[in-house]
Amino acid sequence: MQLIDLFDLSLAGRAGAAALEYDRPSGAVADNIAGAVASLTFGELDARSNRVAWLLAERGFARGDRLGFFLPNCVEFIDLFIACIKLGVIIVPINVLYREREITHILADAEPKAVLTTAELLPFLPAGTISWNLSEISAAAGNQNSRQHTGQHSGRMKVGRDGDDAAAIVYTSGTTGRSKGAVLTHNNFAANAVNIVTCWRITEADRYLAALPLFHVHGLGNGVHAWLVSGCRMRLVERFDINRAANLFESFQPTLFFGVPTIYVRLLEMPDDLAARIGRRIRLFVSGSAPLPAQVMEDFRAKFGHTILERYGMSETLMNISNPYEGERRAGAVGFPLPGVSVRILNAQGEAVADGEIGELYVRGPNVCAGYWRQPDATAEAFANGWFRTGDLGERAEDGYYTLRGRRSDLIISGGFNIYPREIEELLQEQPGVREVAVCGMPDARRGEVPVAYVVLDSSVDASSTGTDAGFDAAALEEVCRRSLASFKVPRAFVRVEVLPRN
């Protein structure tokens, strides 16, 4: 069974059901919909993607060709994605925050035949890039009566493929040198979708509010795939905006929401009565892409009446581990390996560690990518005897729960002692007035490295501040660390910053 066959459970099997709601572009004229929000059925999405697939075929695209997506969240992203799955074209999503230097590397590596983008983003593409404006896709997708954009074809496009064919090349954030393109196959996406739809009980009765970027595997590999396989209704927004969040939660009334820790920190700013109302309607909040601080999880439970389900995945592997839907969603832990996924924890010598000891996580399963695009050396380095080296540090409790302890590359070695930044970050995150914390190593002549904490204060402290450091008590934070941590783990400096850098 191909990936498109899973999608057809909705595209064909629920053709008349409401599928997607999205913001109409300003100034757009709706065919038969009044108001700022447009909607499509699964059957309409199927037809739109067929027209786009024929357009791509007429422009020379065939199985195995690459197509760059330099796009914000929009309905055309969905049209293009489904069309590429049908045609066997490999999508190359590009972060819309990237600029020419970063994009140049991706285009030189993946060599897409063209890049789809908007007029606003076009200036950021390198000179000479073959690009198409999004308006061409929009015209083809919505053009039901004319063959101007689709030649003589309007029926179903479906090209035979192998499950091991590449569906997407997703570029990592490049924490170690230049970013690498993880080759995700049709089988990778299919296995991941079946796992999360099953384990998180996602059904056609759900209403999914999609605010994560579709160029990221969290938004695309989890959100879009779970939506298409389950047949639930999705409300797509361009980005998460705390100023719009209240209205979206109230008007769409989602039962399902995927977010990252930063989003949940912002949602905690909502008034208590609104949070309680949202909590009564929603079924499941999921967090991923970065560790969720235990304090945020506890605060969210108190405010919204929900325990966030934290899970662990990567660009190269999609989902690996998840807290259970039924059972304890343990604060600070990411749960158990998903069906078909095997996990081991090894030390630097490649030996298995005992429960309760920290080591590097290795994973194996149908979710793991086929390797890095055109980088055989990087692929060989990433795999050991068929196991993918995640670079993440973690430990397993005696009852099987896994907990992440940071990145192998983030490990701070100070005077011969190992320091895991997340342990310090979790402690500081629990302190009143602290919104976010990042701890990293600073070179030190005597100890090699020492930890330094960068602290973002919450909005209530910011609002009352009259200066850069008003309301910020570094000495108090240091005392908290000295009471709770070994002396070598205490940050040597506490620096207040307005925002933490993001990738």
PDB file of C-alpha atoms in Angstrom, residues 70 94 98-108 112 115 117 121-131:
ATOM      1  CA  PHE A  70       9.832  28.150   0.033  1.00  0.00           C
ATOM      2  CA  ILE A  94      12.760  25.372   3.003  1.00  0.00           C
ATOM      3  CA  TYR A  98      16.263  31.234   5.888  1.00  0.00           C
ATOM      4  CA  ARG A  99      18.093  33.762   3.795  1.00  0.00           C
ATOM      5  CA  GLU A 100      20.260  33.614   0.693  1.00  0.00           C
ATOM      6  CA  ARG A 101      23.358  31.961   2.193  1.00  0.00           C
ATOM      7  CA  GLU A 102      21.359  29.153   3.815  1.00  0.00           C
ATOM      8  CA  ILE A 103      19.086  28.700   0.819  1.00  0.00           C
ATOM      9  CA  THR A 104      22.021  28.616  -1.600  1.00  0.00           C
ATOM     10  CA  HIS A 105      23.442  25.598   0.205  1.00  0.00           C
ATOM     11  CA  ILE A 106      20.118  23.706   0.102  1.00  0.00           C
ATOM     12  CA  LEU A 107      19.526  24.434  -3.579  1.00  0.00           C
ATOM     13  CA  ALA A 108      23.069  23.430  -4.522  1.00  0.00           C
ATOM     14  CA  PRO A 112      15.426  21.080  -7.313  1.00  0.00           C
ATOM     15  CA  VAL A 115      11.279  26.527  -6.260  1.00  0.00           C
ATOM     16  CA  THR A 117       7.506  30.790  -3.509  1.00  0.00           C
ATOM     17  CA  LEU A 121       9.799  35.762  -0.353  1.00  0.00           C
ATOM     18  CA  LEU A 122      11.186  35.807  -3.892  1.00  0.00           C
ATOM     19  CA  PRO A 123      13.909  38.428  -3.128  1.00  0.00           C
ATOM     20  CA  PHE A 124      15.525  36.022  -0.648  1.00  0.00           C
ATOM     21  CA  LEU A 125      16.187  33.365  -3.285  1.00  0.00           C
ATOM     22  CA  PRO A 126      19.670  33.362  -4.848  1.00  0.00           C
ATOM     23  CA  ALA A 127      19.997  35.079  -8.211  1.00  0.00           C
ATOM     24  CA  GLY A 128      19.323  32.710 -11.087  1.00  0.00           C
ATOM     25  CA  THR A 129      17.014  30.370  -9.147  1.00  0.00           C
ATOM     26  CA  ILE A 130      14.249  28.923 -11.317  1.00  0.00           C
ATOM     27  CA  SER A 131      11.171  29.924  -9.366  1.00  0.00           C
TER      28      SER A 131
END
